[in-house]
């Protein structure tokens, strides 16, 4: 069984692939993709289909093809992924498992392209297509026909988006002035927003759970993750998240409680996973010639909350409880990624050298960070410094500072503008990102004395943290996700607005006013797609 899996998707094949001509390699990868697709579909749907019966176990080292090469998900427990565990079981009432939306073949998220394939294969009956949060809206829709489902699930099919409905907190210091949702769901008490599944892997490196941090927030009865309570708080947040996911996405009835032993098993499973791209169509094996790509190297990656925070060293006032990191202590370096250091001296024409050059751009290209709520605003509004800092000279790694992983090493909700339609309060240029398919939500700050709405209003497509803690100043603030396994899970940003990594890079160029040459752009994309 495991040897068959190895033969279809295994690393031995990929080693041979790197020495093939590009044409033969293309054909080979297409064949691998079909095999993996079967497996991915079966694994994801939680069905007892022929492939899950055949493959009840994915051994470490099995590769899943994606448009840029192949990714691997490595489990620290039991030598691989046991597909019979509760993560892969339907624990609710609508047929969904965690793996419906967090699939090993898709870097433990789902790519929109594979969701579309699942729609075509099943005519929209795969359990991912359920109106509770899979359809654009859950009222006035007809999911009794394939044509109706095609329409109702269009955001999920084309952008991999789920509808996340969150109620406005009772203590909010703002009022919702209007919601214009093209799909219905215009309620102003529960706001519908559209988000990508974050990868359920590499969780050891998280400093906040969920895009808006809502599973790591006292406002929801969960715990903010600090240096002093890590990893206990992270584990309890992940447990709470698994309960909410089962009761919400999978519509468990009666609802599961925190003491359900299956949830503890899910947490152990998830916490043991690491995922990364392992093979690149252009650069070959990503751990060759001394490089540390692929998931295995991540197993040994040191991490603690506030580790290597460059914001922290740039702004010493912003000390985190860890207090361990100081410039020059060997724990803090602006070179956030050193994964591909070994390829830096290869001849410039070698595709591996391009990956190393992209890494250098990520680590060192100066970016003037302005207009980012969470960095440039006043500390009373959730910023880092009293009075605010109008412009912070940083790099990609200022916000993506966890070494070789790329999320933020301590909780830092930011609004870089990926959800803001044009000029809000700061002038934000979306750099070609299309967010026209999202709702437009306008909220106005309430007068502290009278409680009546003022003229201080913001329009956004996603309220982010403001919907969790009720603070107007937190509109649109979200976390930066882990940057490993990106190639397996397009499109990007919380709302799927960047279809490809080049769109991500161009967004940053426009948003922060810097220009890369075409070669620098393609080098940075080569690096990101090799993560
Ligand atoms: C219907 C699709 C769907 C199902 C089923 C699902 N998830 Fe998710 N998951 C999502 C989405 C969407 C998000 C991001 C939502 C947000 O942040 O608001 C997410 C986020 C997460 C995160 C947060 C990761 C991070 O970086 O913060 C974890 C962990 C997770 N899911 C685990 C699970 C587990 C465990 C299950 C099964 C009990 C599960 N999910 C079931 C769609 C799903
Ligand atoms: C000011 C802080 C900041 C800077 C600087 C920054 N990022 Fe980000 N990054 C974020 C945040 C916040 C998100 C989440 C945005 C979203 O999901 O809408 C993000 C998301 C991303 C994503 C999408 C990940 C995913 O899973 O969808 C990629 C890729 C990325 N950043 C790469 C980069 C690169 C490359 C640079 C440098 C050119 C960079 N970032 C600079 C804060 C930053």
Coordinates of C-alpha atoms and ligand atoms in Angstrom, one line a residue:
X1 CA 0.0 0.0 0.0
X2 CA 2.6 2.5 1.1
X3 CA 4.9 1.4 -1.6
X4 CA 2.2 2.0 -4.2
X5 CA 1.7 5.5 -2.8
X6 CA 5.5 5.9 -3.0
X7 CA 5.4 4.8 -6.6
X8 CA 2.7 7.2 -7.7
X9 CA 3.8 10.2 -5.8
X10 CA 7.1 9.3 -4.2
X11 CA 10.3 11.2 -3.9
X12 CA 12.2 8.6 -5.9
X13 CA 10.2 9.6 -8.9
X14 CA 10.8 13.2 -8.3
X15 CA 14.5 12.7 -8.1
X16 CA 14.3 11.1 -11.6
X17 CA 12.1 13.9 -12.8
X18 CA 14.7 16.5 -12.1
X19 CA 17.0 14.9 -14.6
X20 CA 14.3 14.7 -17.4
X21 CA 13.7 17.0 -20.2
X22 CA 11.2 19.7 -19.5
X23 CA 8.7 18.0 -21.9
X24 CA 8.9 14.6 -20.4
X25 CA 8.9 16.1 -16.9
X26 CA 5.6 17.9 -17.9
X27 CA 4.0 14.7 -19.0
X28 CA 5.2 12.9 -15.9
X29 CA 3.8 15.6 -13.6
X30 CA 0.5 15.6 -15.4
X31 CA 0.3 11.8 -14.7
X32 CA 1.2 12.4 -11.1
X33 CA -1.3 15.1 -10.8
X34 CA -4.1 12.8 -12.0
X35 CA -3.1 10.2 -9.4
X36 CA -2.9 12.7 -6.6
X37 CA -6.2 14.3 -7.7
X38 CA -8.0 11.0 -7.1
X39 CA -6.4 10.7 -3.7
X40 CA -7.0 14.3 -2.9
X41 CA -10.6 14.1 -3.9
X42 CA -11.2 11.0 -1.8
X43 CA -9.2 12.2 1.2
X44 CA -10.9 15.5 1.1
X45 CA -14.4 14.3 0.7
X46 CA -14.1 11.9 3.7
X47 CA -15.7 9.2 1.5
X48 CA -14.9 5.6 1.9
X49 CA -14.1 5.5 -1.8
X50 CA -11.6 3.1 -3.5
X51 CA -8.7 5.4 -3.0
X52 CA -9.1 6.0 0.8
X53 CA -9.6 2.2 1.2
X54 CA -6.4 1.7 -0.8
X55 CA -4.5 4.5 0.9
X56 CA -5.4 4.5 4.6
X57 CA -2.0 6.0 5.3
X58 CA 0.2 8.7 3.6
X59 CA 3.8 8.0 4.5
X60 CA 6.1 10.9 5.1
X61 CA 7.9 11.7 1.9
X62 CA 4.9 11.4 -0.4
X63 CA 4.6 14.4 -2.7
X64 CA 1.5 16.1 -4.0
X65 CA 1.8 17.9 -7.3
X66 CA 0.8 21.5 -7.8
X67 CA 1.3 24.0 -10.6
X68 CA 4.8 24.9 -9.5
X69 CA 6.1 21.4 -8.5
X70 CA 5.0 19.4 -5.5
X71 CA 4.5 19.8 -1.8
X72 CA 4.8 17.4 1.1
X73 CA 3.2 17.3 4.5
X74 CA 5.3 15.6 7.1
X75 CA 3.8 14.2 10.3
X76 CA 6.0 14.0 13.4
X77 CA 3.6 11.3 14.8
X78 CA 3.7 7.7 13.4
X79 CA 5.7 8.3 10.3
X80 CA 2.9 9.7 8.2
X81 CA -0.7 10.7 8.0
X82 CA -3.3 8.2 9.2
X83 CA -6.3 8.8 7.1
X84 CA -8.6 7.0 9.5
X85 CA -8.3 9.6 12.2
X86 CA -11.0 12.0 13.3
X87 CA -9.6 14.9 11.2
X88 CA -10.7 12.8 8.2
X89 CA -14.1 11.7 9.6
X90 CA -17.5 13.3 9.3
X91 CA -18.2 14.4 12.9
X92 CA -21.2 16.5 12.1
X93 CA -24.4 16.3 10.1
X94 CA -23.5 17.5 6.6
X95 CA -20.9 15.0 5.6
X96 CA -17.9 17.4 6.0
X97 CA -14.7 16.5 7.7
X98 CA -11.8 18.8 8.6
X99 CA -10.1 17.4 5.5
X100 CA -12.9 18.6 3.3
X101 CA -11.4 22.1 3.5
X102 CA -7.9 21.2 4.7
X103 CA -6.5 18.6 2.3
X104 CA -3.0 17.1 2.4
X105 CA -2.7 17.6 -1.4
X106 CA -3.5 21.3 -1.1
X107 CA -1.0 22.1 1.6
X108 CA -3.7 21.5 4.3
X109 CA -5.9 24.3 2.7
X110 CA -7.8 24.0 -0.6
X111 CA -6.8 25.6 -3.9
X112 CA -9.6 27.2 -5.8
X113 CA -8.6 25.1 -8.9
X114 CA -9.2 21.9 -7.0
X115 CA -12.5 23.1 -5.6
X116 CA -13.6 23.8 -9.2
X117 CA -12.5 20.3 -10.2
X118 CA -14.4 18.8 -7.3
X119 CA -17.5 20.7 -8.4
X120 CA -17.1 19.3 -12.0
X121 CA -16.5 15.7 -10.7
X122 CA -19.5 15.7 -8.4
X123 CA -21.8 18.2 -10.0
X124 CA -21.5 20.3 -6.8
X125 CA -22.5 17.5 -4.4
X126 CA -19.1 17.1 -2.7
X127 CA -19.6 18.0 1.0
X128 CA -17.5 21.1 0.5
X129 CA -20.6 22.5 -1.2
X130 CA -23.0 23.1 1.7
X131 CA -25.1 26.2 2.1
X132 CA -24.1 26.7 5.7
X133 CA -21.0 28.6 4.6
X134 CA -20.0 27.2 1.2
X135 CA -22.6 29.2 -0.8
X136 CA -22.2 32.9 -1.5
X137 CA -25.3 33.4 0.7
X138 CA -27.7 31.0 2.4
X139 CA -31.0 32.5 1.6
X140 CA -33.0 32.7 -1.7
X141 CA -30.7 30.1 -3.3
X142 CA -31.6 27.0 -5.3
X143 CA -29.2 24.2 -4.7
X144 CA -31.5 21.5 -6.0
X145 CA -30.1 21.6 -9.5
X146 CA -26.5 21.5 -10.8
X147 CA -27.0 24.9 -12.5
X148 CA -28.3 26.4 -9.2
X149 CA -25.4 25.0 -7.3
X150 CA -22.9 26.3 -9.9
X151 CA -24.3 29.8 -9.3
X152 CA -24.7 29.5 -5.5
X153 CA -21.2 28.3 -5.0
X154 CA -19.5 30.7 -7.4
X155 CA -17.1 32.3 -4.9
X156 CA -16.1 29.0 -3.5
X157 CA -15.5 27.5 -7.0
X158 CA -13.6 30.5 -8.4
X159 CA -11.7 31.9 -5.4
X160 CA -11.9 29.1 -2.8
X161 CA -13.9 31.4 -0.4
X162 CA -16.2 30.5 2.5
X163 CA -18.8 32.8 4.0
X164 CA -17.8 33.6 7.6
X165 CA -20.7 35.2 9.4
X166 CA -19.9 37.0 12.7
X167 CA -22.2 39.0 14.9
X168 CA -21.4 42.5 15.8
X169 CA -20.3 42.5 19.5
X170 CA -22.8 44.1 21.9
X171 CA -20.1 46.5 23.2
X172 CA -18.9 47.7 19.8
X173 CA -17.9 51.4 19.8
X174 CA -19.2 51.7 16.2
X175 CA -22.5 51.2 14.3
X176 CA -22.9 49.4 11.1
X177 CA -24.2 52.0 8.6
X178 CA -24.7 49.7 5.6
X179 CA -23.9 46.4 4.1
X180 CA -24.0 46.0 0.3
X181 CA -23.6 42.3 -0.4
X182 CA -24.1 41.3 -4.1
X183 CA -25.3 37.9 -3.0
X184 CA -28.0 38.9 -0.5
X185 CA -26.9 38.4 3.2
X186 CA -27.1 42.2 3.8
X187 CA -27.8 41.8 7.5
X188 CA -26.2 44.4 9.7
X189 CA -26.2 42.4 13.0
X190 CA -24.4 39.4 11.6
X191 CA -21.9 40.4 9.0
X192 CA -21.0 38.0 6.1
X193 CA -17.4 38.0 5.0
X194 CA -15.6 35.8 2.6
X195 CA -12.3 34.1 3.5
X196 CA -9.9 31.4 2.4
X197 CA -9.1 28.4 4.7
X198 CA -5.9 29.0 6.5
X199 CA -3.6 25.9 6.3
X200 CA -4.1 23.5 9.2
X201 CA -0.4 22.7 9.4
X202 CA 2.8 24.3 10.7
X203 CA 0.6 25.3 13.6
X204 CA 3.5 25.2 16.1
X205 CA 4.6 28.6 14.7
X206 CA 1.3 30.4 15.2
X207 CA 1.0 33.5 17.4
X208 CA -2.7 33.9 16.7
X209 CA -5.4 31.5 15.5
X210 CA -7.8 32.6 12.6
X211 CA -7.4 35.5 10.3
X212 CA -8.9 37.9 12.8
X213 CA -7.3 36.1 15.7
X214 CA -10.7 35.3 17.2
X215 CA -9.6 31.9 18.6
X216 CA -6.9 33.6 20.5
X217 CA -8.9 36.4 22.1
X218 CA -10.3 37.0 25.5
X219 CA -13.4 38.5 23.7
X220 CA -14.3 34.9 22.7
X221 CA -13.2 33.2 25.9
X222 CA -10.0 32.0 24.3
X223 CA -6.4 33.0 25.2
X224 CA -4.0 35.5 23.7
X225 CA -0.8 33.7 22.9
X226 CA 2.2 35.1 24.8
X227 CA 5.8 34.2 25.4
X228 CA 4.9 33.2 28.9
X229 CA 1.9 30.9 28.0
X230 CA 3.2 29.3 24.8
X231 CA 2.6 26.5 23.8
X232 CA -0.2 25.8 26.3
X233 CA -2.3 28.7 25.2
X234 CA -1.8 27.8 21.5
X235 CA -2.9 24.2 22.1
X236 CA -6.0 25.3 24.0
X237 CA -6.9 27.8 21.3
X238 CA -6.4 25.1 18.6
X239 CA -8.7 22.7 20.6
X240 CA -11.4 25.4 20.9
X241 CA -11.0 26.1 17.2
X242 CA -11.5 22.4 16.4
X243 CA -14.7 22.4 18.4
X244 CA -16.0 25.5 16.7
X245 CA -15.1 24.2 13.3
X246 CA -17.0 20.9 13.9
X247 CA -20.0 22.7 15.3
X248 CA -20.0 25.4 12.6
X249 CA -18.6 24.1 9.3
X250 CA -19.7 20.5 9.9
X251 CA -23.0 21.4 11.7
X252 CA -22.5 18.9 14.6
X253 CA -25.8 18.1 16.3
X254 CA -25.7 17.9 19.3
X255 CA -22.7 20.2 19.4
X256 CA -19.4 18.8 20.5
X257 CA -18.0 20.0 23.8
X258 CA -14.3 20.7 24.5
X259 CA -13.9 17.4 26.4
X260 CA -14.8 15.3 23.4
X261 CA -11.7 13.0 23.0
X262 CA -11.8 13.2 19.2
X263 CA -11.0 16.9 19.4
X264 CA -7.9 16.2 21.5
X265 CA -6.8 13.6 18.8
X266 CA -7.3 16.2 16.1
X267 CA -5.1 18.7 18.0
X268 CA -2.3 16.2 18.4
X269 CA -2.6 15.3 14.7
X270 CA -2.5 19.0 13.5
X271 CA 0.2 20.1 15.9
X272 CA 2.5 17.3 14.5
X273 CA 2.2 18.5 10.9
X274 CA 4.7 20.5 8.8
X275 CA 4.1 21.4 5.2
X276 CA 6.3 22.9 2.5
X277 CA 7.0 22.8 -1.2
X278 CA 9.5 19.9 -1.7
X279 CA 10.0 20.0 -5.4
X280 CA 10.1 22.9 -7.9
X281 CA 9.4 22.4 -11.6
X282 CA 12.3 24.7 -12.4
X283 CA 14.7 24.3 -9.5
X284 CA 14.2 20.6 -8.8
X285 CA 14.4 19.1 -5.3
X286 CA 14.4 22.0 -2.8
X287 CA 16.7 20.3 -0.3
X288 CA 19.4 19.6 -2.9
X289 CA 22.9 21.1 -2.9
X290 CA 22.8 22.1 0.8
X291 CA 19.4 24.0 0.7
X292 CA 16.9 23.4 3.5
X293 CA 13.6 23.5 1.5
X294 CA 10.9 21.0 2.1
X295 CA 9.0 20.1 5.3
X296 CA 11.7 18.0 7.0
X297 CA 14.0 20.9 7.8
X298 CA 11.2 22.8 9.4
X299 CA 10.9 20.1 12.1
X300 CA 14.1 21.4 13.6
X301 CA 13.2 25.1 13.3
X302 CA 13.5 26.9 16.7
X303 CA 10.5 29.1 17.6
X304 CA 9.2 31.1 20.5
X305 CA 6.8 33.9 20.7
X306 CA 8.4 37.2 19.7
X307 CA 11.4 35.4 18.3
X308 CA 13.4 37.5 15.8
X309 CA 10.9 40.3 15.6
X310 CA 12.5 43.0 13.5
X311 CA 9.7 45.4 14.4
X312 CA 10.7 44.7 17.9
X313 CA 14.4 45.5 17.3
X314 CA 13.6 48.5 15.2
X315 CA 11.3 49.8 17.9
X316 CA 12.8 48.8 21.2
X317 CA 9.8 50.4 23.0
X318 CA 7.8 47.5 21.8
X319 CA 9.2 44.9 24.1
X320 CA 7.3 41.6 24.2
X321 CA 7.2 39.6 27.5
X322 CA 9.8 37.2 26.1
X323 CA 12.4 40.0 26.1
X324 CA 14.9 37.5 24.9
X325 CA 15.6 39.1 21.5
X326 CA 18.1 41.9 21.2
X327 CA 20.1 42.9 18.2
X328 CA 23.3 40.9 18.2
X329 CA 22.3 38.2 20.6
X330 CA 22.4 35.7 17.7
X331 CA 18.6 35.1 18.0
X332 CA 17.6 38.1 16.0
X333 CA 18.5 38.6 12.4
X334 CA 16.9 40.6 9.6
X335 CA 17.6 37.6 7.3
X336 CA 14.3 36.0 8.2
X337 CA 14.8 33.2 5.7
X338 CA 18.0 31.3 5.3
X339 CA 16.4 28.3 3.7
X340 CA 18.2 28.8 0.3
X341 CA 21.5 30.3 1.4
X342 CA 23.4 27.4 0.0
X343 CA 22.2 28.4 -3.5
X344 CA 23.4 32.0 -3.4
X345 CA 26.8 31.3 -5.1
X346 CA 25.5 29.2 -8.0
X347 CA 25.8 30.6 -11.5
X348 CA 23.2 33.4 -12.2
X349 CA 21.5 31.3 -14.9
X350 CA 20.8 28.4 -12.6
X351 CA 17.1 28.3 -11.6
X352 CA 18.3 27.6 -8.0
X353 CA 20.2 30.9 -8.0
X354 CA 17.0 32.7 -8.9
X355 CA 15.3 31.2 -5.7
X356 CA 18.3 32.4 -3.6
X357 CA 18.1 35.9 -5.2
X358 CA 14.3 36.0 -4.4
X359 CA 15.1 35.1 -0.8
X360 CA 17.6 38.0 -0.6
X361 CA 14.9 40.4 -1.9
X362 CA 12.5 39.2 0.7
X363 CA 15.1 39.6 3.5
X364 CA 16.6 42.9 2.5
X365 CA 14.7 45.0 -0.1
X366 CA 13.8 48.3 1.7
X367 CA 10.1 49.0 2.0
X368 CA 8.7 52.2 3.5
X369 CA 5.8 51.0 5.5
X370 CA 3.1 53.7 5.7
X371 CA -0.6 53.8 6.3
X372 CA -0.7 50.3 7.9
X373 CA -3.1 50.2 10.8
X374 CA -1.3 48.3 13.5
X375 CA 2.1 49.7 12.7
X376 CA 1.7 53.3 11.7
X377 CA -1.2 54.3 13.9
X378 CA -1.1 55.5 17.5
X379 CA -0.7 53.0 20.3
X380 CA -4.2 53.9 21.6
X381 CA -5.5 52.6 18.3
X382 CA -3.5 49.4 18.5
X383 CA -0.3 50.6 16.9
X384 CA 3.2 50.0 18.2
X385 CA 4.3 53.4 19.3
X386 CA 2.7 56.3 21.2
X387 CA 2.0 59.0 18.7
X388 CA 2.4 56.5 15.8
X389 CA 5.2 56.3 13.3
X390 CA 4.2 57.8 10.0
X391 CA 6.8 55.7 8.1
X392 CA 8.8 52.7 9.1
X393 CA 11.6 51.6 6.9
X394 CA 11.4 47.8 6.9
X395 CA 11.4 44.8 4.6
X396 CA 9.0 41.9 3.8
X397 CA 10.4 40.4 6.9
X398 CA 9.2 43.2 9.2
X399 CA 5.7 41.7 9.1
X400 CA 6.7 38.2 8.1
X401 CA 9.3 37.7 10.8
X402 CA 9.1 34.1 12.1
X403 CA 12.4 32.5 10.8
X404 CA 11.9 30.3 7.8
X405 CA 8.1 30.3 8.3
X406 CA 7.0 33.9 7.7
X407 CA 4.0 34.6 9.9
X408 CA 4.4 37.2 12.7
X409 CA 6.2 35.9 15.7
X410 CA 3.9 37.7 18.1
X411 CA 0.3 38.7 17.7
X412 CA 0.3 41.8 15.5
X413 CA -3.0 42.4 13.7
X414 CA -2.4 44.7 10.7
X415 CA -4.4 46.3 7.9
X416 CA -2.2 46.4 4.8
X417 CA -5.3 47.2 2.6
X418 CA -6.0 43.9 0.9
X419 CA -9.7 44.3 1.8
X420 CA -10.2 48.0 1.3
X421 CA -11.9 49.3 -1.8
X422 CA -9.8 52.2 -2.8
X423 CA -9.4 55.3 -0.7
X424 CA -10.7 54.7 2.8
X425 CA -9.1 56.9 5.5
X426 CA -5.6 56.4 4.2
X427 CA -5.2 56.4 0.4
X428 CA -4.7 52.7 -0.5
X429 CA -3.9 51.6 -4.0
X430 CA -4.8 48.0 -4.4
X431 CA -2.2 47.5 -7.1
X432 CA -4.5 45.7 -9.5
X433 CA -6.2 43.4 -7.0
X434 CA -9.8 42.8 -7.9
X435 CA -12.1 42.9 -4.9
X436 CA -15.2 43.9 -6.8
X437 CA -16.9 40.5 -6.0
X438 CA -16.9 41.2 -2.2
X439 CA -19.5 43.0 -0.1
X440 CA -19.0 46.7 0.9
X441 CA -19.4 47.2 4.6
X442 CA -19.5 50.7 6.1
X443 CA -19.2 51.3 9.9
X444 CA -19.2 54.6 11.7
X445 CA -17.6 55.3 15.1
X446 CA -20.1 56.0 17.9
X447 CA -19.9 59.2 19.9
X448 CA -18.5 58.3 23.3
X449 CA -21.0 60.4 25.2
X450 CA -24.2 59.9 23.2
X451 CA -23.6 56.6 21.6
X452 CA -24.9 58.0 18.3
X453 CA -22.9 57.4 15.1
X454 CA -20.5 60.2 14.1
X455 CA -19.2 61.1 10.6
X456 CA -16.0 59.1 11.2
X457 CA -16.8 56.1 9.0
X458 CA -14.8 53.4 7.2
X459 CA -15.8 51.2 4.3
X460 CA -14.2 47.8 3.9
X461 CA -14.9 44.3 2.7
X462 CA -13.9 42.6 5.9
X463 CA -14.1 44.1 9.4
X464 CA -11.3 41.8 10.8
X465 CA -10.5 42.2 14.5
X466 CA -13.1 45.0 14.9
X467 CA -15.8 42.3 14.8
X468 CA -14.2 40.4 17.6
X469 CA -13.3 43.0 20.1
X470 CA -15.8 45.7 19.0
X471 CA -13.1 48.4 18.4
X472 CA -13.5 50.8 15.5
X473 CA -9.8 51.3 15.4
X474 CA -9.4 47.6 14.6
X475 CA -11.4 47.7 11.4
X476 CA -9.7 45.5 8.8
X477 CA -6.8 44.3 11.1
X478 CA -5.9 40.7 10.4
X479 CA -2.9 38.5 10.9
X480 CA -0.2 37.7 8.3
X481 CA -0.4 34.0 7.5
X482 CA 2.4 31.4 7.4
X483 CA 4.2 31.6 4.0
X484 CA 5.1 27.9 3.6
X485 CA 3.3 25.7 1.1
X486 CA 2.0 28.6 -0.9
X487 CA 2.2 26.8 -4.2
X488 CA -0.3 24.3 -3.1
X489 CA -3.0 26.8 -2.2
X490 CA -3.7 29.6 -4.7
X491 CA -5.3 32.1 -4.6
X492 CA -3.8 34.4 -1.9
X493 CA -4.7 36.9 0.7
X494 CA -7.6 36.3 3.1
X495 CA -10.1 37.1 0.4
X496 CA -8.5 35.3 -2.5
X497 CA -7.9 38.6 -4.4
X498 CA -4.4 37.6 -5.6
X499 CA -4.8 34.8 -8.1
X500 CA -1.0 34.2 -8.4
X501 CA 2.1 35.1 -6.4
X502 CA 3.0 37.7 -9.1
X503 CA -0.2 39.5 -8.2
X504 CA 0.9 39.4 -4.5
X505 CA 4.2 40.9 -5.4
X506 CA 2.7 43.6 -7.7
X507 CA 0.2 44.5 -4.9
X508 CA 3.1 45.3 -2.6
X509 CA 5.0 47.3 -5.2
X510 CA 2.0 49.6 -5.8
X511 CA 0.8 49.7 -2.2
X512 CA 4.2 50.6 -0.8
X513 CA 5.6 52.5 -3.8
X514 CA 8.6 50.6 -4.8
X515 CA 9.5 49.0 -8.1
X516 CA 11.2 45.7 -8.9
X517 CA 12.7 44.9 -12.3
X518 CA 10.9 42.0 -14.2
X519 CA 13.8 39.8 -13.2
X520 CA 13.5 40.7 -9.5
X521 CA 9.8 40.1 -9.6
X522 CA 10.3 36.7 -11.1
X523 CA 13.1 35.9 -8.6
X524 CA 10.8 36.8 -5.7
X525 CA 8.0 34.7 -7.2
X526 CA 10.5 31.8 -7.6
X527 CA 11.4 32.1 -3.9
X528 CA 7.8 32.3 -2.7
X529 CA 6.7 29.4 -4.8
X530 CA 9.6 27.3 -3.5
X531 CA 8.5 27.8 0.2
Ligands
LIG1 C1 -16.0 24.2 5.3 C2 -14.6 24.4 5.3 C3 -13.9 24.1 6.5 C4 -13.9 23.0 7.3 C5 -14.9 21.8 7.2 C6 -12.9 23.2 8.4 N1 -12.3 24.4 8.2 FE1 -10.7 25.0 9.2 N2 -10.8 26.8 8.3 C7 -11.7 27.1 7.3 C8 -11.6 28.6 7.0 C9 -12.4 29.3 6.0 C10 -10.7 29.1 7.9 C11 -10.3 30.6 8.1 C12 -11.4 31.3 8.7 C13 -11.1 32.6 9.4 O1 -10.0 32.8 9.8 O2 -12.1 33.4 9.7 C14 -10.1 28.0 8.7 C15 -9.2 28.0 9.7 C16 -8.6 27.0 10.4 C17 -7.5 27.0 11.3 C18 -6.7 28.2 11.7 C19 -5.3 28.2 11.2 C20 -4.6 29.5 11.5 O3 -3.5 29.8 10.9 O4 -5.1 30.3 12.3 C21 -7.4 25.7 11.8 C22 -6.3 25.3 12.8 C23 -8.4 24.9 11.2 N3 -9.1 25.7 10.3 C24 -8.6 23.6 11.5 C25 -9.8 22.9 11.2 C26 -10.2 21.7 11.9 C27 -9.5 21.0 13.0 C28 -11.4 21.3 11.3 C29 -12.3 20.1 11.6 C30 -12.7 20.0 13.0 C31 -11.7 22.3 10.3 N4 -10.7 23.3 10.3 C32 -12.8 22.3 9.4 C33 -12.5 26.2 6.6 C34 -12.8 25.0 7.1
LIG2 C1 3.3 45.9 6.6 C2 3.3 44.5 6.9 C3 3.7 43.6 5.7 C4 4.7 43.7 4.8 C5 5.8 44.8 4.7 C6 4.6 42.6 3.9 N1 3.5 41.8 4.3 FE1 2.9 40.1 3.3 N2 1.2 40.1 4.5 C7 1.0 40.9 5.5 C8 -0.4 40.7 6.0 C9 -1.1 41.4 7.1 C10 -0.9 39.6 5.2 C11 -2.3 39.1 5.2 C12 -3.1 39.8 4.2 C13 -4.4 39.2 3.7 O1 -4.6 38.0 4.0 O2 -5.2 39.8 3.1 C14 0.1 39.3 4.2 C15 0.0 38.3 3.3 C16 1.0 37.9 2.4 C17 0.9 36.8 1.5 C18 -0.3 35.9 1.3 C19 -0.2 34.6 2.0 C20 -1.4 33.8 1.9 O3 -1.5 32.7 2.5 O4 -2.4 34.2 1.2 C21 2.1 36.7 0.8 C22 2.6 35.7 -0.2 C23 3.0 37.8 1.3 N3 2.3 38.5 2.3 C24 4.3 38.1 0.9 C25 4.9 39.3 1.2 C26 6.1 39.7 0.5 C27 6.8 39.0 -0.6 C28 6.4 40.9 1.0 C29 7.5 41.9 0.6 C30 7.4 42.3 -0.8 C31 5.4 41.2 2.1 N4 4.6 40.2 2.1 C32 5.4 42.4 2.9 C33 1.8 41.9 6.0 C34 2.9 42.4 5.3

